[in-house]
Short mmCIF file of C-alpha atoms in Angstrom, two decimals:
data_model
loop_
_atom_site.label_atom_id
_atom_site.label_comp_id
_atom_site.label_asym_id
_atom_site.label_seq_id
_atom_site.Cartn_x
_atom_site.Cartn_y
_atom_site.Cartn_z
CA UNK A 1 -38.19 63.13 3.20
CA UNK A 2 -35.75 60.89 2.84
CA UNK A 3 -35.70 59.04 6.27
CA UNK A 4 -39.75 58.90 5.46
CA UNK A 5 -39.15 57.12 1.87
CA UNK A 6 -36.28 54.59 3.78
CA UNK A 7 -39.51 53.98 6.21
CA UNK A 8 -42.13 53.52 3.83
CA UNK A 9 -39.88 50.39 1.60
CA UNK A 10 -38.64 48.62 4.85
CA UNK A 11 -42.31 48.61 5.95
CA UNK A 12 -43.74 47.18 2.72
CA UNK A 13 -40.41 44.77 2.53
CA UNK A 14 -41.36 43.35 6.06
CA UNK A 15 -45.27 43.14 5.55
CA UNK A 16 -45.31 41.77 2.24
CA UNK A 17 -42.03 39.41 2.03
CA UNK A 18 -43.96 36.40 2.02
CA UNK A 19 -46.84 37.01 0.02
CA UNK A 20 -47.31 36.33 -3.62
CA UNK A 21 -50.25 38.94 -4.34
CA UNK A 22 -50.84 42.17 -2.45
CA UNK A 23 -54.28 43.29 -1.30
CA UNK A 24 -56.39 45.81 -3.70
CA UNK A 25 -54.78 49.61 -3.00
CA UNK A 26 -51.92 48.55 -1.42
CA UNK A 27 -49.80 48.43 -5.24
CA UNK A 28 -50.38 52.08 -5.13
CA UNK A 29 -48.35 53.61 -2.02
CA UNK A 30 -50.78 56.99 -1.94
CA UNK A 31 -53.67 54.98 -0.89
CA UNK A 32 -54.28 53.00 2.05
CA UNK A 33 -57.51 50.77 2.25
CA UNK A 34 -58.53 50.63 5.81
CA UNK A 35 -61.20 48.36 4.95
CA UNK A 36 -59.27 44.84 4.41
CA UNK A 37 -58.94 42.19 7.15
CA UNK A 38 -55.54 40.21 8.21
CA UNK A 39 -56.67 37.58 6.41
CA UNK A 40 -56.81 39.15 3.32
CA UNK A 41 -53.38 40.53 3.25
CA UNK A 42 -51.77 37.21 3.64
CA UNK A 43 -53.49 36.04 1.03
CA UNK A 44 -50.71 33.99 -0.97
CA UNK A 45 -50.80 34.06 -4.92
CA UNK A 46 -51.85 31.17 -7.13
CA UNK A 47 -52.85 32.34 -10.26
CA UNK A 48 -49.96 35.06 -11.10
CA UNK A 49 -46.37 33.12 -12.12
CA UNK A 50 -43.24 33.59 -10.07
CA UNK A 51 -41.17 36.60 -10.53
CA UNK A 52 -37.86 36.05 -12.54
CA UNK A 53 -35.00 37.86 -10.33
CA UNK A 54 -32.34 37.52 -12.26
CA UNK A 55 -33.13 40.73 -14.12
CA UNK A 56 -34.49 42.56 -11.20
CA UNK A 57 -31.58 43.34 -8.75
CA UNK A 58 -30.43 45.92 -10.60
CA UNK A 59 -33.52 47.60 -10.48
CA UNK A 60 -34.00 46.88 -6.77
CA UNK A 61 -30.31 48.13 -6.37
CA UNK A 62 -31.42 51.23 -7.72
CA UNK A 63 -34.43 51.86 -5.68
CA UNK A 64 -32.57 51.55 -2.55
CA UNK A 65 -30.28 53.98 -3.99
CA UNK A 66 -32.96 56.35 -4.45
CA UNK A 67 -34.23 55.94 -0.75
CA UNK A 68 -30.51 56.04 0.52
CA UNK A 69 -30.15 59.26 -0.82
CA UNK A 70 -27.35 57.94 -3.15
CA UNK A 71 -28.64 59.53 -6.40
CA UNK A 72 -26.69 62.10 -8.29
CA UNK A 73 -27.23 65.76 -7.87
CA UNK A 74 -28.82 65.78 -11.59
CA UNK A 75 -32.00 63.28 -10.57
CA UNK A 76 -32.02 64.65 -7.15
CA UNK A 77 -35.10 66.80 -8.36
CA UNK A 78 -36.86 64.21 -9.89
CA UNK A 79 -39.64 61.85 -8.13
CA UNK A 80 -38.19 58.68 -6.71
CA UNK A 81 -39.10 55.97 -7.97
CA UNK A 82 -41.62 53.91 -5.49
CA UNK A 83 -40.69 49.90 -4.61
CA UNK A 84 -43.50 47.67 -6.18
CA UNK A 85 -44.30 44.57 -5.53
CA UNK A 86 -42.48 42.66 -7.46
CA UNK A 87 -39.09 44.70 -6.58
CA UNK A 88 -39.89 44.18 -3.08
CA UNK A 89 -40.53 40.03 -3.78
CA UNK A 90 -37.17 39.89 -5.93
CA UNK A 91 -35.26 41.52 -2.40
CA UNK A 92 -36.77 39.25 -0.22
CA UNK A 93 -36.14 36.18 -2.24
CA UNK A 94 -32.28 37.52 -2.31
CA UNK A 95 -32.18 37.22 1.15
CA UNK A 96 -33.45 34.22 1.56
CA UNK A 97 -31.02 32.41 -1.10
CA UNK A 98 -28.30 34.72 0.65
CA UNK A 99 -29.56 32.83 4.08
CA UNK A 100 -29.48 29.25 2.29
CA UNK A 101 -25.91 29.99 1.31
CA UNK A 102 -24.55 30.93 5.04
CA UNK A 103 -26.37 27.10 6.21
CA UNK A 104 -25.30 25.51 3.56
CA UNK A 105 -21.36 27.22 4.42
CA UNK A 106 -21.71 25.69 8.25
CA UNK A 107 -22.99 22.49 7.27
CA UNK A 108 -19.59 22.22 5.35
CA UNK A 109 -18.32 23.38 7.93
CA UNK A 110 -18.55 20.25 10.02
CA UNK A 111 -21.73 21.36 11.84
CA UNK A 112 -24.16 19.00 10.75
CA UNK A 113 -24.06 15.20 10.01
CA UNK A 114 -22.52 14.84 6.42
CA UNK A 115 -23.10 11.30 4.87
CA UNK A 116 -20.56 8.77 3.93
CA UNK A 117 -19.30 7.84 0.62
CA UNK A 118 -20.19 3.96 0.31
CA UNK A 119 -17.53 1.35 0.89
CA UNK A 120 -15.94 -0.15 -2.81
CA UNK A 121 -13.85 -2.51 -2.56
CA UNK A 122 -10.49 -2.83 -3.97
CA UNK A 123 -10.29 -5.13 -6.51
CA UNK A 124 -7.56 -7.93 -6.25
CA UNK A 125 -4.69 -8.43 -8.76
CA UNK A 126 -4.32 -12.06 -10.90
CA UNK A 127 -1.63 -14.15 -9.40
CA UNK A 128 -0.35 -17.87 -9.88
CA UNK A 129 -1.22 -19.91 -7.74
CA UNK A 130 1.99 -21.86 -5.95
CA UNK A 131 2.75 -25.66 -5.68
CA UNK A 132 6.03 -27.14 -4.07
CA UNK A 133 9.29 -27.25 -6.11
CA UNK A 134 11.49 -29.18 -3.69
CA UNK A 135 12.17 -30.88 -0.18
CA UNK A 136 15.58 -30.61 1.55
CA UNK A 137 16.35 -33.18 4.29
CA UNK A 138 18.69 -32.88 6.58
CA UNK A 139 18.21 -31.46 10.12
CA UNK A 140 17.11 -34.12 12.90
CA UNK A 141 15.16 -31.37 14.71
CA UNK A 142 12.02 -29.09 14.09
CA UNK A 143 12.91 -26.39 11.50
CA UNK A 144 12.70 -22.74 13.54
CA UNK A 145 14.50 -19.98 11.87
CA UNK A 146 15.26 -19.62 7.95
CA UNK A 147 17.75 -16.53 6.12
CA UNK A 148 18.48 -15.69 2.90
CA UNK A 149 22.20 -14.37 2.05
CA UNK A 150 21.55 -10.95 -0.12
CA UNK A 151 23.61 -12.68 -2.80
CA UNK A 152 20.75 -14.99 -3.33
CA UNK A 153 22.91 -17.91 -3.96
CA UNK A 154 22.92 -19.61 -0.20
CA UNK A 155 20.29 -19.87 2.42
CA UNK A 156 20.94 -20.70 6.31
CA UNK A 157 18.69 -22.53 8.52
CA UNK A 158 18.25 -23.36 12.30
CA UNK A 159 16.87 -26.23 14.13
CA UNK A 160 15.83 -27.56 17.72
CA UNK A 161 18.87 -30.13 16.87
CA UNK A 162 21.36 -26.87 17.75
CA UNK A 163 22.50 -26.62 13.73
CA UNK A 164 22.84 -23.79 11.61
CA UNK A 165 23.37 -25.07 8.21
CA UNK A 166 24.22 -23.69 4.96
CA UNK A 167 22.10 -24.75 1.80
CA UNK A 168 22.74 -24.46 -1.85
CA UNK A 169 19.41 -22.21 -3.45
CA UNK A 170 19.68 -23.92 -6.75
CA UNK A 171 20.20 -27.16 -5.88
CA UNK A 172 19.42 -27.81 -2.46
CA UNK A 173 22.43 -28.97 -1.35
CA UNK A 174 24.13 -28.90 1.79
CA UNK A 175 27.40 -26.87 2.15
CA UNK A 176 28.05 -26.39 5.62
CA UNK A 177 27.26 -27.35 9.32
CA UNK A 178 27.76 -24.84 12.31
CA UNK A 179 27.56 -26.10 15.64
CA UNK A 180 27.86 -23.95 18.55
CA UNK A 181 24.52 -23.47 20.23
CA UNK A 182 23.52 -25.59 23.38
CA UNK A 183 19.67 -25.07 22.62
CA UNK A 184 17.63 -24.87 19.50
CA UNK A 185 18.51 -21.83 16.79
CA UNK A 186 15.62 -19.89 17.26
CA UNK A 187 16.80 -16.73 15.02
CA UNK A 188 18.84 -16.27 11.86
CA UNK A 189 19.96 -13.09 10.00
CA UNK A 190 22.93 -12.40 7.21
CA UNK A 191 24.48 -9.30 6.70
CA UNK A 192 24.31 -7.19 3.90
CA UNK A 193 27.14 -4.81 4.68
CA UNK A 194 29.50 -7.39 6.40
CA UNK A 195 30.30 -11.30 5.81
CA UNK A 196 28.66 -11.86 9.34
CA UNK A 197 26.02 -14.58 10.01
CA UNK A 198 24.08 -13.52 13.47
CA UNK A 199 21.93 -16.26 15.33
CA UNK A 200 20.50 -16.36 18.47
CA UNK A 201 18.66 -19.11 20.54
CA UNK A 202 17.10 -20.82 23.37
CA UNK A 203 20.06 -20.63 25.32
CA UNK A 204 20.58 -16.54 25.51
CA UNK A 205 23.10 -16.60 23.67
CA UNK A 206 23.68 -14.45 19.92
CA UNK A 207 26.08 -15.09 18.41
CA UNK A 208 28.26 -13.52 15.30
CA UNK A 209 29.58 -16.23 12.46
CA UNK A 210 32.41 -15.09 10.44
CA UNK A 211 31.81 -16.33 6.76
CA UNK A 212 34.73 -16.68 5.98
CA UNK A 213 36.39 -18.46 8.83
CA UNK A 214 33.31 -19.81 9.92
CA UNK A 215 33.59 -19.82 13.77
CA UNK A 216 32.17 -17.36 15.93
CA UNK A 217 33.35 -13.98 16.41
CA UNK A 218 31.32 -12.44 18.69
CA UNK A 219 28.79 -12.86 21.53
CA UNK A 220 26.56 -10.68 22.99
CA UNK A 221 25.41 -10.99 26.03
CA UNK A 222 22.54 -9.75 28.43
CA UNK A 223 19.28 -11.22 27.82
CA UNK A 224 17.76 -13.12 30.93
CA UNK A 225 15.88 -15.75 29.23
CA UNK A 226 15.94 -17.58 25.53
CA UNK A 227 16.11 -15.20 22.66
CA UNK A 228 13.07 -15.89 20.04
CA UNK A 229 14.16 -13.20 17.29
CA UNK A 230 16.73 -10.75 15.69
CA UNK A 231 17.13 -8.65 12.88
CA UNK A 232 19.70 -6.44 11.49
CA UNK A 233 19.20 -2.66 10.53
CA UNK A 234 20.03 -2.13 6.81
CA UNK A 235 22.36 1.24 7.25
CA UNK A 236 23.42 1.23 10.83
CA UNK A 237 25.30 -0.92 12.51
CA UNK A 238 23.10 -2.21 15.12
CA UNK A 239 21.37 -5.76 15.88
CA UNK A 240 18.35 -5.68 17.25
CA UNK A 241 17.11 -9.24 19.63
CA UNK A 242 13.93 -9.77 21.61
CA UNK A 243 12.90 -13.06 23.53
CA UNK A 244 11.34 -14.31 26.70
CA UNK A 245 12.63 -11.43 28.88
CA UNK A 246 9.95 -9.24 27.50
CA UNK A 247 12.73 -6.63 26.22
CA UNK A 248 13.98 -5.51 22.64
CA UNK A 249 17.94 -4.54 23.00
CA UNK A 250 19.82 -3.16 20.48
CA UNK A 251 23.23 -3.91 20.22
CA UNK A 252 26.32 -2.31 18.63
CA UNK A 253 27.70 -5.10 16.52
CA UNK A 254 31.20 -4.62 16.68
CA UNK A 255 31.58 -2.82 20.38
CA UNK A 256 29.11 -5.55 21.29
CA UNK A 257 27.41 -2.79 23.99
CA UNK A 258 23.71 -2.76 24.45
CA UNK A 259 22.85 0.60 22.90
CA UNK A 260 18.99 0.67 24.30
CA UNK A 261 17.25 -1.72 26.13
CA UNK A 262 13.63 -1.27 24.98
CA UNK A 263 10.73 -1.73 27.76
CA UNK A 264 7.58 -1.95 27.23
CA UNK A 265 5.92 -5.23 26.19
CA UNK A 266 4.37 -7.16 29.19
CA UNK A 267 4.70 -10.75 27.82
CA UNK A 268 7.45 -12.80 25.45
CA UNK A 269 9.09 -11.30 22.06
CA UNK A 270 8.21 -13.35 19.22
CA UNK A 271 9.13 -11.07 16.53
CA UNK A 272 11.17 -7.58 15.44
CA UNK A 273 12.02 -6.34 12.44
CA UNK A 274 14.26 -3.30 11.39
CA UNK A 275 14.00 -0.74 8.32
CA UNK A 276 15.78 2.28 7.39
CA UNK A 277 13.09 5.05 7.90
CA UNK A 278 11.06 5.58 10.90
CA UNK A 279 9.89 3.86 13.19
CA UNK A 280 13.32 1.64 12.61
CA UNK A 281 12.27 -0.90 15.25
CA UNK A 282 9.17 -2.60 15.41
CA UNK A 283 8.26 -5.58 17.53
CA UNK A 284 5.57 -7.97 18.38
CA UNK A 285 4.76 -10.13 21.82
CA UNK A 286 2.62 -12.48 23.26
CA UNK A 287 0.92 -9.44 25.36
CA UNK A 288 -1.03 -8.95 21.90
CA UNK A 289 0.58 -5.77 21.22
CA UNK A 290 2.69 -4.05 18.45
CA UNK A 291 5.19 -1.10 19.26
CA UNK A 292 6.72 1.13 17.18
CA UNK A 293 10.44 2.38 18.47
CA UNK A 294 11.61 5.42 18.13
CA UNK A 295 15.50 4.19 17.89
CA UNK A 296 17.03 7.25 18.62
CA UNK A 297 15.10 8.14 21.84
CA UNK A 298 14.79 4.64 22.94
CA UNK A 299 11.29 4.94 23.35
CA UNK A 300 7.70 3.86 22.09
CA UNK A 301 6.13 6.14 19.47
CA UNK A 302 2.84 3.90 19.20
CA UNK A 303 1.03 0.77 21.06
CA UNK A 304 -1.04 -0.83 18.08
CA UNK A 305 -3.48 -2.95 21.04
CA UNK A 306 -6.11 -3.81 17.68
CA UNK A 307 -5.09 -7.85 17.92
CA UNK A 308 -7.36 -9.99 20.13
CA UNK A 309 -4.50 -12.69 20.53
CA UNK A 310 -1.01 -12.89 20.43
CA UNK A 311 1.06 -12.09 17.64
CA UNK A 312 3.92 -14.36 16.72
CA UNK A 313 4.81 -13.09 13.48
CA UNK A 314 5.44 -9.58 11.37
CA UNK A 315 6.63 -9.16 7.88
CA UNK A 316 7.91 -5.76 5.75
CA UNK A 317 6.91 -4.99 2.71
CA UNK A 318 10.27 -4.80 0.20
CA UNK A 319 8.92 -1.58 -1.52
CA UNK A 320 5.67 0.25 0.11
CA UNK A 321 5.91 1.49 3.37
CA UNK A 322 4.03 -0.56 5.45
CA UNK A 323 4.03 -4.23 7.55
CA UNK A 324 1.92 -7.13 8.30
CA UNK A 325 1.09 -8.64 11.60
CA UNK A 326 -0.22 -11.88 12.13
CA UNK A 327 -2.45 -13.22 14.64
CA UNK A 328 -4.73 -16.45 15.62
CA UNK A 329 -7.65 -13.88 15.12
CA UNK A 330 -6.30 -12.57 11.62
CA UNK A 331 -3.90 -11.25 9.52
CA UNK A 332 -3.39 -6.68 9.57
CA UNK A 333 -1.41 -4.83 7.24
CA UNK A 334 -0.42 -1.25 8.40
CA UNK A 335 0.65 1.70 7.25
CA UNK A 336 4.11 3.73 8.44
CA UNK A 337 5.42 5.79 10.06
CA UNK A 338 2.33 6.25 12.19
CA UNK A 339 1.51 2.94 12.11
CA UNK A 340 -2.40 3.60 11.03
CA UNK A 341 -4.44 0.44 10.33
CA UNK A 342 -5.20 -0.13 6.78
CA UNK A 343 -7.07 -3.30 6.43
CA UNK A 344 -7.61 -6.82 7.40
CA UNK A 345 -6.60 -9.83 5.23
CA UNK A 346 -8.93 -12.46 4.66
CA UNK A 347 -9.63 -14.54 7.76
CA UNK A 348 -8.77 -17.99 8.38
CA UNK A 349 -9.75 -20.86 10.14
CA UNK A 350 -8.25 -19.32 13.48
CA UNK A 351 -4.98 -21.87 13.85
CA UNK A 352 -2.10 -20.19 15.17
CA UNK A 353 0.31 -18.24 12.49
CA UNK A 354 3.59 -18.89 13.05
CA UNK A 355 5.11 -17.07 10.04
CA UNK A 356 4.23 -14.48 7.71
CA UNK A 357 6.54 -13.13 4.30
CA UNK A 358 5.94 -10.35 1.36
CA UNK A 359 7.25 -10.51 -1.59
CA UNK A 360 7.65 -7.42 -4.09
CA UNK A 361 4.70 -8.99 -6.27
CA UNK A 362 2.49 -7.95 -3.42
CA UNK A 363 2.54 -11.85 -2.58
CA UNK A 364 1.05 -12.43 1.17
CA UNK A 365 2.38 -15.56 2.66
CA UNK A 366 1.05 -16.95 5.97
CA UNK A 367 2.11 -20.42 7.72
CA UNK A 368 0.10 -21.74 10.55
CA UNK A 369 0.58 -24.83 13.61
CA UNK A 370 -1.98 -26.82 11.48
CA UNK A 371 0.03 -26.71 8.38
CA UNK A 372 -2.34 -24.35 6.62
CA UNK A 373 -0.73 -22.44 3.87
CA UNK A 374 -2.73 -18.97 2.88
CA UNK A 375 -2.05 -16.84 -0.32
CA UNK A 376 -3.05 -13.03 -0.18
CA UNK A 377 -3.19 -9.91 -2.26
CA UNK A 378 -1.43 -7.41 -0.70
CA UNK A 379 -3.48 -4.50 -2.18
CA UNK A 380 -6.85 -5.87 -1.51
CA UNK A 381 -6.74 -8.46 1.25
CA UNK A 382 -7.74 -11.17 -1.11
CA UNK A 383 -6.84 -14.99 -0.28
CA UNK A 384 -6.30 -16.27 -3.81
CA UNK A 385 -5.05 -19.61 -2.63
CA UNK A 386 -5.30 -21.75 0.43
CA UNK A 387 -4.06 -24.77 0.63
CA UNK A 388 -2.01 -27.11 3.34
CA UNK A 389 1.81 -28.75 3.40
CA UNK A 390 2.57 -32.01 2.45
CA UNK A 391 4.14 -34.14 5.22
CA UNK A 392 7.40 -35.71 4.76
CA UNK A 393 6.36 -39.88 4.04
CA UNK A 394 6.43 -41.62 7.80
CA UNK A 395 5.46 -38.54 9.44
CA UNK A 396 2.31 -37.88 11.78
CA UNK A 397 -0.29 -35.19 10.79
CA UNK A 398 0.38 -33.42 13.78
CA UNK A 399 4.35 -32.75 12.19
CA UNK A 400 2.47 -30.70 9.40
CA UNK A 401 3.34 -27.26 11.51
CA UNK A 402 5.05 -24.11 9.67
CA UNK A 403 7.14 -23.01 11.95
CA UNK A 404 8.97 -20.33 9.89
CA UNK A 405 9.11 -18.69 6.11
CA UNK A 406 11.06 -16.65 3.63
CA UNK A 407 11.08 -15.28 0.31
CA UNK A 408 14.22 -15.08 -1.61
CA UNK A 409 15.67 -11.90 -3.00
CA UNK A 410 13.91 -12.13 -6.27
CA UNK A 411 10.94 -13.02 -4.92
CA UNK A 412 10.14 -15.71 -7.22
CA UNK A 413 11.07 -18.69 -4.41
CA UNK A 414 9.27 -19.23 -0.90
CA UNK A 415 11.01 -21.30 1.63
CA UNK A 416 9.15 -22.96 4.43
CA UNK A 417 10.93 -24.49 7.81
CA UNK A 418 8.64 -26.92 8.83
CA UNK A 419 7.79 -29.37 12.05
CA UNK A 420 8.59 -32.86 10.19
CA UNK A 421 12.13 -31.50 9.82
CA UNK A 422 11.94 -30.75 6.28
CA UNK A 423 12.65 -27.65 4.37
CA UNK A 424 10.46 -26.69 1.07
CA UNK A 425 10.60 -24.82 -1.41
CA UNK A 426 8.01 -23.76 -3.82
CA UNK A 427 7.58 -21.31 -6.73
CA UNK A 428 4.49 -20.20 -8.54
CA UNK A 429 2.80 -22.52 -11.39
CA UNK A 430 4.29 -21.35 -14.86
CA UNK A 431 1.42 -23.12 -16.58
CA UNK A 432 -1.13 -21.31 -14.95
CA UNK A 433 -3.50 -18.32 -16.65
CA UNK A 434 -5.88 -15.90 -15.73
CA UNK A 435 -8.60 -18.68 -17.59
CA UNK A 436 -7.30 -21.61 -15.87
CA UNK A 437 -7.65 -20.10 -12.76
CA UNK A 438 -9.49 -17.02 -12.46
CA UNK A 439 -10.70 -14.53 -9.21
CA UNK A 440 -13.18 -15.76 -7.04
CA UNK A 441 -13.85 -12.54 -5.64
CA UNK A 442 -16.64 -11.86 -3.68
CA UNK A 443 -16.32 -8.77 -1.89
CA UNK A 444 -18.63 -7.75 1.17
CA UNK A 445 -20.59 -4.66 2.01
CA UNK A 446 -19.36 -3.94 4.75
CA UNK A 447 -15.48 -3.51 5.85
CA UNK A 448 -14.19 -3.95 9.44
CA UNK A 449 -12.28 -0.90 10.44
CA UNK A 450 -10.34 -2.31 13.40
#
């Protein structure tokens, strides 16, 4: 009896889960009409509303029950209550929203196409625009290499005339001349830790200044060819060099040992920079690449290949933890310690950048061959300001290059090395409001991801 009542609701659960309206006799499970065509039992309902099953799975629970055999031993004598339509409509819909679920649970799942969210853009932050405070004469030679001593009070910087000198911050005046190199000063750094002064140059030569004697103290020697670039790492100490031998060594600054030698790139170093956290080393050549070092290994965690063109410049961020690289095709900011692309600064007119500096504002600086000055929001990409140098008076236009730049420690300063031999200085416009000179932003709908 039992196995014959299971039978009966499994066959009226399969014949009639899709209909709306059963055929006449068949709502009464005694009597079987013979009589009615195929046609007629798939007749679909149109006139009779939809069943409400929120109230009904109990009752369905219960019939199953009954045909399960699960009934207490008091209402075992009793007649078993027969499925009727609408109990066997309200189990069928429960298995189909049951079925909708388990899709719906592998489509989040990652096995269908799930739309993106649009792009929004960020929207840039307010900041004054910048207009030239001063110009320093004094080097007879293209300006290369610029470095601000952490006491904020000095700056050095290095020429094709084989100078180093010192400069006063406030003033502008000259303090000092060091002469030593055979070949223009291609590289300046100043010690934080130490009263050291470290240049390097055309003529492979770096070299460590002593402050306060002011004459060298140490050389280090190895590169091959003309070093283009050094930096200093802020907790170690190591000095890190890279030039036309297509190398990045790190040297121990007082054993004056090469501590790695750092293959990889395929064409000239034109710029590394050092932080405390990894990757400690990055670097930048001509071969259009950017490597992250892993210093301790001596090795290359990451190849960023996403420049078209060779990259001559690279900047940290003082606080985030990211960089910029700088390009003829454009201007990327990246994030560390993976190095993962983040997005691209507004594009320029595609001159050659020679320099690039961040400030703590989130102040983007780029300097280009052209003299072309560019202003970016760090957060959002945004070129707020573009504008060009002004040529020293009996100059030629083509002497309008930026060869190198710098922010001071406060941030509040930029100093520019440029190619009519001139040093400037400028600082943001204290007149200037958000209503004199407001955003003109006009974001895109699209975003390049590369």
């Amino acid at each position: 009896m039992k196995s014959r009542s299971t039978n009966i609701a499994t066959k009226y659960r399969d014949e009639y889960m899709f209909t709306r309206e059963l055929p006449r006799g068949a709502e009464n499970p005694g009597t079987q009409s013979s009589n009615l065509s195929t046609s007629t039992q798939l007749t679909l309902a149109t006139a009779r509303p939809p069943v409400d099953i929120t109230n009904v799975d109990e009752e369905v629970q219960k019939v199953l029950d009954g045909l399960s055999g699960k009934q207490s031993k008091a209402r075992a004598t009793k007649k078993v209550k027969q499925p009727t339509r609408d109990l066997v409509l309200a189990a069928a819909d429960k298995a189909s929203r049951q079925l909708n679920d388990d899709q719906a649970t592998a489509a989040a799942a990652g096995q269908h196409l799930v739309r993106k969210r649009n792009y929004e853009p960020v929207k840039p932050e307010w900041h004054a625009p910048w207009r030239m405070m001063r110009v320093i004469s004094g080097h007879i030679g293209w300006v290369r290499s610029l470095a601000v001593e952490p006491g904020n009070k000095w700056f050095a910087s290095g020429s094709v005339d084989r100078t180093i000198k010192i400069w006063d911050l406030a003033s502008g005046t000259l303090k000092l001349t060091l002469t030593g190199h055979i070949s223009p000063v291609r590289g300046l750094a100043v010690s934080a830790r130490h009263p050291y002064l470290f240049s390097c140059g055309e003529d492979k030569q770096v070299k460590c200044w002593d402050l306060e004697t002011n004459k060298v103290v140490r050389q280090y020697h190895g590169h091959l060819s003309g070093v283009y670039t050094l930096a200093l790492h802020p907790v170690l100490d190591l000095l890190v060099t890279g030039g036309r031998d297509s190398v990045v060594r790190v040297w121990d600054i007082r054993t004056k040992q090469q501590v790695h030698v750092l293959a990889g790139h395929k064409s000239t170093i034109s710029s590394v920079q050092c932080q405390e956290a990894d990757p400690q080393v990055i670097s930048a050549s001509m071969d259009s690449t950017v490597r992250l070092w892993d210093l301790a290994a001596g090795k290359s965690m990451t190849t960023l290949t996403h420049h078209k063109k060779s990259v001559r410049a690279l900047a940290l961020h003082p606080t985030q933890f990211g960089f910029a690289s700088a390009s003829s095709d454009n201007v990327k900011q990246w994030r560390c310690p993976k190095g993962e692309f983040v997005q691209n600064f507004d594009q320029g007119n595609g001159s050659i950048i020679n320099s690039l500096a961040v400030n703590s504002d989130g102040v983007v600086f780029s300097g280009a061959d052209n003299g072309s000055m560019r202003f970016c929001d760090w957060k959002s990409g945004h070129c707020f300001q573009e504008t060009e140098t002004i040529v020293q008076p009996g100059s030629l236009d083509s002497e309008a290059g930026i060869f190198c730049s710098t922010f001071d420690q406060t941030g509040f300063r930029l100093i520019t090395g440029e190619a009519d031999k001139t040093i400037k200085i400028w600082k943001e416009d204290d007149e200037a409001t958000e209503d004199s000179h407001p955003i003109d932003f006009r974001p895109s709908l699209s975003r390049r991801r590369h």
